[in-house]
Short mmCIF file of C-alpha atoms and ligand atoms in Angstrom, two decimals:
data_model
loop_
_atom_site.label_atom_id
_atom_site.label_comp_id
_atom_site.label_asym_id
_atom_site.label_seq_id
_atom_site.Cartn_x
_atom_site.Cartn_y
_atom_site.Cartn_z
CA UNK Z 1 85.64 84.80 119.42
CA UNK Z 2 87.50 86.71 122.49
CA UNK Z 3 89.68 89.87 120.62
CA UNK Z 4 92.86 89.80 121.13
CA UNK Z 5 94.00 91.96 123.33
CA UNK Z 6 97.19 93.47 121.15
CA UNK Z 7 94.77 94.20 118.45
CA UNK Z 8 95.06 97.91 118.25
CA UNK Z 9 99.04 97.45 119.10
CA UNK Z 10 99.12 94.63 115.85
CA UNK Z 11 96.70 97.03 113.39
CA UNK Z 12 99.01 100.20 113.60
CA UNK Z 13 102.19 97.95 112.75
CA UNK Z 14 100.36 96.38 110.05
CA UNK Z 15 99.25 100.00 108.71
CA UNK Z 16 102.87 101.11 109.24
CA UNK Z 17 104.40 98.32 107.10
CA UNK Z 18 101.66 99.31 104.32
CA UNK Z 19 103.27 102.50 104.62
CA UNK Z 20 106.60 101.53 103.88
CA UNK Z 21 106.34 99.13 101.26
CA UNK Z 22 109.31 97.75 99.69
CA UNK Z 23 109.67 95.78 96.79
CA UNK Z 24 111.60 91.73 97.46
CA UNK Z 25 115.32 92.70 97.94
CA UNK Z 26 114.73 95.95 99.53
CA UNK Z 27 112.73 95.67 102.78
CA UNK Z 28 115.10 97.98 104.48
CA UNK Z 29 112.93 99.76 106.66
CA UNK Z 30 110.07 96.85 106.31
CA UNK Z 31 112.74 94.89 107.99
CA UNK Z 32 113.71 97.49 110.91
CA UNK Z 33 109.88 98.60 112.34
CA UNK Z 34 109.48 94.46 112.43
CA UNK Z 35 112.93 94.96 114.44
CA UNK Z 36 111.79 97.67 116.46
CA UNK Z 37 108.47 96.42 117.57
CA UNK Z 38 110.08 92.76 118.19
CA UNK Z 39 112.40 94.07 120.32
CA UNK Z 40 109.93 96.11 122.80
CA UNK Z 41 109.09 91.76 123.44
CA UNK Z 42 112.77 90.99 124.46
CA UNK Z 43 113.50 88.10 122.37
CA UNK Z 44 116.21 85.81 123.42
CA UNK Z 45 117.74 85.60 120.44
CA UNK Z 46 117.82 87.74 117.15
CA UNK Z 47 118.79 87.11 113.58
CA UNK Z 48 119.30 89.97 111.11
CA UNK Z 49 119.91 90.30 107.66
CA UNK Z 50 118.93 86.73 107.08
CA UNK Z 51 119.41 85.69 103.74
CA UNK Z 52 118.92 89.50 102.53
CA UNK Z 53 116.87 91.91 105.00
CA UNK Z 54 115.22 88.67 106.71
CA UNK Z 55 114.84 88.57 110.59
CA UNK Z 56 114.38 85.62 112.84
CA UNK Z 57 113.18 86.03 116.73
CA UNK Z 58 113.54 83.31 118.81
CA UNK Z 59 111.56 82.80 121.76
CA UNK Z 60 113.05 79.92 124.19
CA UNK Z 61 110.23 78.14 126.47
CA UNK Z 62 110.76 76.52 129.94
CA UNK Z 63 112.73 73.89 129.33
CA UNK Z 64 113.97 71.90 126.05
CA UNK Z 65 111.63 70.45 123.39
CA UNK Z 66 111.09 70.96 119.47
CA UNK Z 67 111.31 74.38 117.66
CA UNK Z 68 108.67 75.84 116.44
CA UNK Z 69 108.48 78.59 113.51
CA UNK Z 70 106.16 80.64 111.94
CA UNK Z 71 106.64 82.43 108.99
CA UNK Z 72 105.67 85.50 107.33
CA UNK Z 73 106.33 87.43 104.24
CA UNK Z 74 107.53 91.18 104.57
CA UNK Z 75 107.80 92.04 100.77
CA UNK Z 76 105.40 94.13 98.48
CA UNK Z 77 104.08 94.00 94.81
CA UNK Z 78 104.94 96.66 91.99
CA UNK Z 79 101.40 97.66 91.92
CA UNK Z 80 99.86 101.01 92.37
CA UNK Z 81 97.01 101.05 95.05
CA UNK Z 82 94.19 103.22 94.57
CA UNK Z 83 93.23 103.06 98.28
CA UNK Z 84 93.01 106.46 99.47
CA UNK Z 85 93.95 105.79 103.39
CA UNK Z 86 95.91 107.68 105.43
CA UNK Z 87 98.59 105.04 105.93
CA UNK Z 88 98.67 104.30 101.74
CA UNK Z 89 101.96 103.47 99.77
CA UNK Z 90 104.45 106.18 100.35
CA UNK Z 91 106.54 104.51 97.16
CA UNK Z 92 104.20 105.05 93.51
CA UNK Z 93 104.27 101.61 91.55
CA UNK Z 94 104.51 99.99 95.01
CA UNK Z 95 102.02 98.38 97.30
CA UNK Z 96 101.58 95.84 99.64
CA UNK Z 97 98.62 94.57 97.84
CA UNK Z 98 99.51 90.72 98.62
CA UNK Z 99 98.69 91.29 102.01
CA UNK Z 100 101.94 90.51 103.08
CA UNK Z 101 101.87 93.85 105.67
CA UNK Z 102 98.88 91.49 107.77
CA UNK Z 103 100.39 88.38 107.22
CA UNK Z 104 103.82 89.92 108.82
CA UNK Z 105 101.63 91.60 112.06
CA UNK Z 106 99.88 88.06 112.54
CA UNK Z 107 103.29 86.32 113.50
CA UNK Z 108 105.11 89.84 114.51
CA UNK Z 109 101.59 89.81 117.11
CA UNK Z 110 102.86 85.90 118.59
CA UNK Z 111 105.62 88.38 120.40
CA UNK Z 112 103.82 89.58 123.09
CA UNK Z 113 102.33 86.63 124.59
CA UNK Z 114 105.32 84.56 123.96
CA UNK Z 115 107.19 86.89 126.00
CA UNK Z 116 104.83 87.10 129.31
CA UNK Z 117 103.55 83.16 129.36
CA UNK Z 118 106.90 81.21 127.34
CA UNK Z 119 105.55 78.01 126.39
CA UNK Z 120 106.38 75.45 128.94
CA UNK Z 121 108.85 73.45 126.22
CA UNK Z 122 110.91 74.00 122.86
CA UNK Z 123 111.04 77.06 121.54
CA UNK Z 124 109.39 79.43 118.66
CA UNK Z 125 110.67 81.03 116.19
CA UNK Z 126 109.00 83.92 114.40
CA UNK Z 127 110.33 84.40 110.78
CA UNK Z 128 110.12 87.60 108.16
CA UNK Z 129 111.04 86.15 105.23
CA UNK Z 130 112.03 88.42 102.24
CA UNK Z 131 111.54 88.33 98.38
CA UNK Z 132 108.65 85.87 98.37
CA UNK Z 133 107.46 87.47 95.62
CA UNK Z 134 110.18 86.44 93.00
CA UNK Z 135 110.09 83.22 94.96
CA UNK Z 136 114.41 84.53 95.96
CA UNK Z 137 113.88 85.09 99.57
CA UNK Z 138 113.37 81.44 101.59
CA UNK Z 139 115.98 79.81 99.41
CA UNK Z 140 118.03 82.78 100.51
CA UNK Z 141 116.83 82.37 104.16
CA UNK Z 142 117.44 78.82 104.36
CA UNK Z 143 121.13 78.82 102.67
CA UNK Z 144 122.08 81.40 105.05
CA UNK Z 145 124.54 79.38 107.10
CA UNK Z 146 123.18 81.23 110.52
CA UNK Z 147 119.67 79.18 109.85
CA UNK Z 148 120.82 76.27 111.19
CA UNK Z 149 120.98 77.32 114.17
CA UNK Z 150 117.07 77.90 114.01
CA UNK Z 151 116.27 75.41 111.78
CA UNK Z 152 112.71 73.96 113.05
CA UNK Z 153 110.84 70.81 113.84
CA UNK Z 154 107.71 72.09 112.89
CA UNK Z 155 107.07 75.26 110.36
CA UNK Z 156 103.79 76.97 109.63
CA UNK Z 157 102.36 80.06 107.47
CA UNK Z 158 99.06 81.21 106.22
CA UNK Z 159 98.12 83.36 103.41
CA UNK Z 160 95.09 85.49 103.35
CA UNK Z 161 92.54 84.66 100.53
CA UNK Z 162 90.19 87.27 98.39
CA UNK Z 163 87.10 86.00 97.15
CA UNK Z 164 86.51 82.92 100.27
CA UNK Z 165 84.45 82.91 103.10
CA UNK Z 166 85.65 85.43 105.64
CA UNK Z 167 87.81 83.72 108.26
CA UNK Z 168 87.86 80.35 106.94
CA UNK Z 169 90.56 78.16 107.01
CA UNK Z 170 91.47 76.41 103.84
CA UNK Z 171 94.14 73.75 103.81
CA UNK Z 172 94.63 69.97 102.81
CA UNK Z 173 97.22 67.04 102.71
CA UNK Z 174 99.77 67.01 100.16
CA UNK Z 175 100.09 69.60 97.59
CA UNK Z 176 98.70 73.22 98.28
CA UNK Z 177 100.14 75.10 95.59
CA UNK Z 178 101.83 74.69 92.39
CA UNK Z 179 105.84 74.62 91.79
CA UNK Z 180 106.27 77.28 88.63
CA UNK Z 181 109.15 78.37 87.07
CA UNK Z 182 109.35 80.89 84.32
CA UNK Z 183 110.89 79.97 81.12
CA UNK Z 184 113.10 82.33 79.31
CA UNK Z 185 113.71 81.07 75.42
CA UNK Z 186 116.19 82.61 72.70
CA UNK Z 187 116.35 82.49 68.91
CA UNK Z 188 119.08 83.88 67.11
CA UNK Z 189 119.30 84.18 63.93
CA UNK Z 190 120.66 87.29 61.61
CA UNK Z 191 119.33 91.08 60.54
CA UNK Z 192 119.44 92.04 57.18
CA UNK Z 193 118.50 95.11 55.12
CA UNK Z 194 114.06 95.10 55.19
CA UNK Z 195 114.89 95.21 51.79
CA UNK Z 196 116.60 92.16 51.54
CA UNK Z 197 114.81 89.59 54.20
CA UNK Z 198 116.73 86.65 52.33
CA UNK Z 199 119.65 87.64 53.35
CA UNK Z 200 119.26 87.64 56.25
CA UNK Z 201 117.91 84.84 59.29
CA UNK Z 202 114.32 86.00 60.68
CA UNK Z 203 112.84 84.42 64.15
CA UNK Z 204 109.52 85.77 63.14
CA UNK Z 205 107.66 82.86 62.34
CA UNK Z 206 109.38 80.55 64.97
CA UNK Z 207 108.34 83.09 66.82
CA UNK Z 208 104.77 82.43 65.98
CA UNK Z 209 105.01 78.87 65.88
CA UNK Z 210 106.40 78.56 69.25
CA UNK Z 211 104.10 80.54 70.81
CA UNK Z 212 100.96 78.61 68.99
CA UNK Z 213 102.94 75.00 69.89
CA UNK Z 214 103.45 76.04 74.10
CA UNK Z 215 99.84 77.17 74.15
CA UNK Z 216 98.85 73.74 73.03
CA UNK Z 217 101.35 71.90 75.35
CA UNK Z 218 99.61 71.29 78.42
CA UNK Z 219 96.92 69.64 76.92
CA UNK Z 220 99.45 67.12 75.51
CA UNK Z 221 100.79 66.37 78.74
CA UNK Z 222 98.19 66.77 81.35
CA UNK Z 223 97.76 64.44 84.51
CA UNK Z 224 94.27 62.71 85.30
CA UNK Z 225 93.76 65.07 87.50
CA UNK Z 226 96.20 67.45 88.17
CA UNK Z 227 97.58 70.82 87.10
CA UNK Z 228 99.71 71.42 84.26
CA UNK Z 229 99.62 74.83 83.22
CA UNK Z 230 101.90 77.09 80.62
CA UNK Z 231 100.74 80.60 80.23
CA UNK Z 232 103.32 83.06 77.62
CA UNK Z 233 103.25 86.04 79.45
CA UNK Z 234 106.29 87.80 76.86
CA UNK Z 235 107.44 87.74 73.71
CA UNK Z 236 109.78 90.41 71.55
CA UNK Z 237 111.69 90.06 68.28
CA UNK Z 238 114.24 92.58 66.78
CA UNK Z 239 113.85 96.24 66.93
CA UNK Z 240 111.07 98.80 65.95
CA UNK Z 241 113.36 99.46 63.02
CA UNK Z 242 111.22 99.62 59.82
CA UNK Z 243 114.32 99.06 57.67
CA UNK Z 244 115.62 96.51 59.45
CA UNK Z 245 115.08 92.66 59.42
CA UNK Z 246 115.08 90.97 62.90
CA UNK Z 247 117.80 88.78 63.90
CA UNK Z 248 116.62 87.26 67.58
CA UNK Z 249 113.90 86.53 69.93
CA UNK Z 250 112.89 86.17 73.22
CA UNK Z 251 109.50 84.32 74.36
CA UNK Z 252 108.81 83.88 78.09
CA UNK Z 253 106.38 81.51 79.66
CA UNK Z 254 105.38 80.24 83.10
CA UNK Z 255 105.40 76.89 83.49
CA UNK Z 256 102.82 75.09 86.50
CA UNK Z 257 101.59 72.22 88.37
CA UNK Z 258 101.00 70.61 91.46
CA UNK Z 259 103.25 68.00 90.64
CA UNK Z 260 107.18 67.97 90.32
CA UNK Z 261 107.39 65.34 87.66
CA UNK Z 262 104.51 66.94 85.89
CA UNK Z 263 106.49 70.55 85.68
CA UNK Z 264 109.82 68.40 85.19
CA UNK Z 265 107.96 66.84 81.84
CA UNK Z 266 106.58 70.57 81.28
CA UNK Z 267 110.43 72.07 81.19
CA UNK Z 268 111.33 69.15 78.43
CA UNK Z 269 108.77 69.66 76.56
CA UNK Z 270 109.44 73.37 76.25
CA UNK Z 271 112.99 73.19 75.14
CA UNK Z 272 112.18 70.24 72.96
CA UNK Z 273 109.86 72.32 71.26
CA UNK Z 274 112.10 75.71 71.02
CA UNK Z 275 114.69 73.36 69.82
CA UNK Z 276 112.78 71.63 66.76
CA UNK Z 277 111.29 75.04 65.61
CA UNK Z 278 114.78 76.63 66.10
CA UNK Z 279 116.11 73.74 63.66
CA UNK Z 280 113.73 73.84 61.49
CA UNK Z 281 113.92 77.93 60.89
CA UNK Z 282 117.59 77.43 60.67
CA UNK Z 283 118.00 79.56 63.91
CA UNK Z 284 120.09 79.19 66.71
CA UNK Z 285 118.41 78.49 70.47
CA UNK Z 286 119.49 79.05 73.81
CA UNK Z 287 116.94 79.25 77.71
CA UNK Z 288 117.38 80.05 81.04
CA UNK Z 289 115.09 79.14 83.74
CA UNK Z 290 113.93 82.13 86.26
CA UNK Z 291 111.54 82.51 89.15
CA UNK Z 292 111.73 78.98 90.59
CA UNK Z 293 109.10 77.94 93.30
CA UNK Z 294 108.78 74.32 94.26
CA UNK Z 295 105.34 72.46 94.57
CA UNK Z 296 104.32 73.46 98.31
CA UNK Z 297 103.31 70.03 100.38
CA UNK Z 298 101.85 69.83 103.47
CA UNK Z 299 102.40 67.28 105.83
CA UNK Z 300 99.38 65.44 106.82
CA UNK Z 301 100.28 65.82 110.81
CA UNK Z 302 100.47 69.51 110.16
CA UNK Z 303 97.44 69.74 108.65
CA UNK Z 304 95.72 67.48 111.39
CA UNK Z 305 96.86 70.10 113.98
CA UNK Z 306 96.11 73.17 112.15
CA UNK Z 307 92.19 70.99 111.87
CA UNK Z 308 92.04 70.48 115.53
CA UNK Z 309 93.45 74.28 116.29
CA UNK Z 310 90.34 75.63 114.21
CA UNK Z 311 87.89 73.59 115.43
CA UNK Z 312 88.83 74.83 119.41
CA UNK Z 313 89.13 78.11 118.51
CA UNK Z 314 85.82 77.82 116.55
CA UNK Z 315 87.08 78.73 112.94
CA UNK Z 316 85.56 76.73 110.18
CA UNK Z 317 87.96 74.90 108.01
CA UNK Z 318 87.52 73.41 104.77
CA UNK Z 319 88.90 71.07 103.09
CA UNK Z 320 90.24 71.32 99.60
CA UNK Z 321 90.37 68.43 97.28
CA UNK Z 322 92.63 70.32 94.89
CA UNK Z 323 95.81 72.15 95.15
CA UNK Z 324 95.84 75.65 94.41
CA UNK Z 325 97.71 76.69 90.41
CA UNK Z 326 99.32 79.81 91.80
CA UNK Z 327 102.64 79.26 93.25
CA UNK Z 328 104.18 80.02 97.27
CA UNK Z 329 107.67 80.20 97.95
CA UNK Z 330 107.17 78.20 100.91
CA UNK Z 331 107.37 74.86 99.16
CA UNK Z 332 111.56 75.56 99.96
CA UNK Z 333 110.77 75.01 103.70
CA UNK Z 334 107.96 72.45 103.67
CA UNK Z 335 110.86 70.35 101.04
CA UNK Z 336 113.34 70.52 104.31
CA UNK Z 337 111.18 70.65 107.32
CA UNK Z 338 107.33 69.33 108.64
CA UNK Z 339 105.07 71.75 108.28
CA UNK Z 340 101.71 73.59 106.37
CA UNK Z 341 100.59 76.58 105.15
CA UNK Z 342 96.56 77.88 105.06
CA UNK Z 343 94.62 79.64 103.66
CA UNK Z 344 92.37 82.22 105.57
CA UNK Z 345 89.53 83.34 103.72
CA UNK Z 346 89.21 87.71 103.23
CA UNK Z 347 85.73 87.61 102.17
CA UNK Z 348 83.97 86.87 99.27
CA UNK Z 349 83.64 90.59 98.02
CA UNK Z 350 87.45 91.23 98.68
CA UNK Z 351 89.53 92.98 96.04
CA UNK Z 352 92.05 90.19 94.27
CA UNK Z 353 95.47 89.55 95.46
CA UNK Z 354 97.68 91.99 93.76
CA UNK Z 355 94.95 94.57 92.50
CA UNK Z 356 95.22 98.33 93.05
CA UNK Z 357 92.38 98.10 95.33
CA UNK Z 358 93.53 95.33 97.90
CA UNK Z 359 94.52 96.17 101.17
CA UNK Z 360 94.73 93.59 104.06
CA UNK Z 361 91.64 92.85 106.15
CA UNK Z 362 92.39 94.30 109.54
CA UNK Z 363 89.70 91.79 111.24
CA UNK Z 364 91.81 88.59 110.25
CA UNK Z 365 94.98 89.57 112.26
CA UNK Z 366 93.37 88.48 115.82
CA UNK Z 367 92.23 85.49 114.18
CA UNK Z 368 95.59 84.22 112.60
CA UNK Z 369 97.21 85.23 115.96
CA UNK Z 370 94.52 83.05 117.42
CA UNK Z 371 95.32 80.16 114.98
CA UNK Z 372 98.66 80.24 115.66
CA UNK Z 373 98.79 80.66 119.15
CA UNK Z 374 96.86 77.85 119.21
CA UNK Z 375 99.39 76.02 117.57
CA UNK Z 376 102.02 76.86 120.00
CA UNK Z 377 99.83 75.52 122.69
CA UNK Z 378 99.29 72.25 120.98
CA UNK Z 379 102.96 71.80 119.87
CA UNK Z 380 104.69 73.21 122.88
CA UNK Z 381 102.32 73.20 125.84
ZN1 ZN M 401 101.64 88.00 95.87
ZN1 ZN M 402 101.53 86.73 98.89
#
């Protein structure tokens, strides 16, 4: 495949935005070297602080048509890397180990081109979206009230995959990834001298019991052939007070699947359960629902264009007959607008998403500029 020719250009922004990683909320500076290296491509239009430190370029072609948008992720994970590279982490605990730094160059690298040849209709819109990561940021991008005026026909993303065949596009119809949503469940009951447990109201054992009764949940409620998933990933009670009965709780669990009315059972069945144990241990209950991504659906016609944009550009794609369990924030846009996300393969021996020793595949960046370029071709002429 020909190299793109802003490769070197598109490899030290990527390297500078591992530099400068910033957790979701705070891309300050993430969000102003996008800025600065957007604006040496004269944009026509510019969008800052979208829904948080979120930036929109908009690049109008010859004459009117459909809109166009790509998006990209510009927030990092609280994860320390162990890569010792010149460009690593300059914040400890923090690391762009999600690949969101390549995924950010790829549509930051449309710039250039879309500035010297405009396509010949419509226009494209290259979006940084913020907070992906707590699955805060394109909710907050699309209810800022200046994303109407961008709002697209089309809208398309990619995220870079550890442990698949090196730049291989994986995609299908329908569901891609999972909605999840984190479930946040409260006992209270009342402390009491250690001496003197009777007298007072322990969560302890509802503790226990809850946690042994939303292990065993999705199996009770699990599609033909779906995803339903519930992993705990918390759980606390009282104080480390030796003397001192406990007198609340707190268990957390993510809830998944890669179907809405699956994950809406999933949420019922959780509070039903936290509620009968709560009852029966004489304890009071309250939840609270956190960390809400939708179930991300491609359209079909999306997908048949990213398919045809692969096979000219000579990428293999294949198809997946499953959706992925993990969970993409971009499920907010593809419930609004048409569009698809992919997956591009790292490599089989990559490092995992989010492990200290991930850092973002410098080769893939020509080829998701290549993917998407391709896209703008086919959509916009
Ligand atoms: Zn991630
Ligand atoms: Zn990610």
């Amino acid at each position: 495949m020909e190299s793109s020719p802003d490769k070197t250009e598109l490899v030290a922004l990527r390297r500078e935005l591992h530099a400068h990683a910033e957790l979701a909320g705070q891309e300050v500076e993430t969000s102003r070297i996008i800025r600065t290296f957007i604006e040496s491509h004269e944009p026509h239009g510019l969008v800052t602080e979208l829904g948080g430190f979120g930036l929109a370029a908009v690049f109008e072609g010859l004459k009117e048509g459909p809109s166009l948008m790509f998006r990209a992720e510009i927030d990092a994970v609280p994860v320390q890397e162990s890569n010792d590279v010149d460009y690593r982490s300059c914040r400890s605990g923090v690391s762009h180990t999600c690949g969101h730094d390549g995924h950010a160059a790829i549509v930051a690298g449309l710039a250039g081109k879309l500035h010297r040849h405009p396509p010949r209709r419509g226009r494209v819109v290259l979006l940084f979206q913020p907070a992906e990561e707590t699955g805060a940021g394109a909710l907050d991008v699309l209810d800022d009230e200046r994303f109407d005026s961008i709002a697209p026909a089309w809208i398309f993303a990619l995220h870079n995959l550890p442990r698949e065949t090196f730049g291989e596009v994986q995609i299908r119809s329908g569901p891609f990834a999972a909605g999840s949503v984190g479930a946040i469940l409260r006992f209270r009951g009342k402390t009491s001298h250690a001496a003197y447990p009777e007298q007072g109201k322990s969560p302890a054992v509802a503790v226990a019991q809850l946690i042994q009764a939303l292990t065993a949940l999705p199996d009770s409620i699990r599609p033909d052939n779906g995803i339903a998933r519930l992993t705990v990933i918390h759980a606390r009670f009282g104080e480390a007070a030796f003397g001192t009965t406990p007198g609340e709780a707190e268990v957390m669990a993510t809830l998944r699947s890669d179907r809405e009315d699956v994950l809406d059972r999933l949420r019922e069945t959780v509070v039903d359960q936290a509620q009968r144990i709560a009852r029966a241990h004489g304890l009071e209950h309250t939840h609270s629902w956190t960390e809400d991504f939708p179930v991300t659906t491609n359209h079909p016609e999306a997908v048949a264009m990213v398919e045809a944009v692969a096979e000219t550009s000579g990428v293999a794609v294949a198809l997946r007959d499953e959706a992925y369990p993990w969970s993409e924030d971009f499920g907010w846009f593809t419930r609004r607008f048409n569009g698809a996300i992919f997956g591009l393969g790292a490599g089989h021996e990559y490092p995992a998403l989010h492990s200290p020793e991930y850092d973002f595949p410098d080769d893939l960046i020509p080829l998701g500029v290549v993917l998407f370029e391709g896209l703008i071709e086919r959509i916009l002429g």
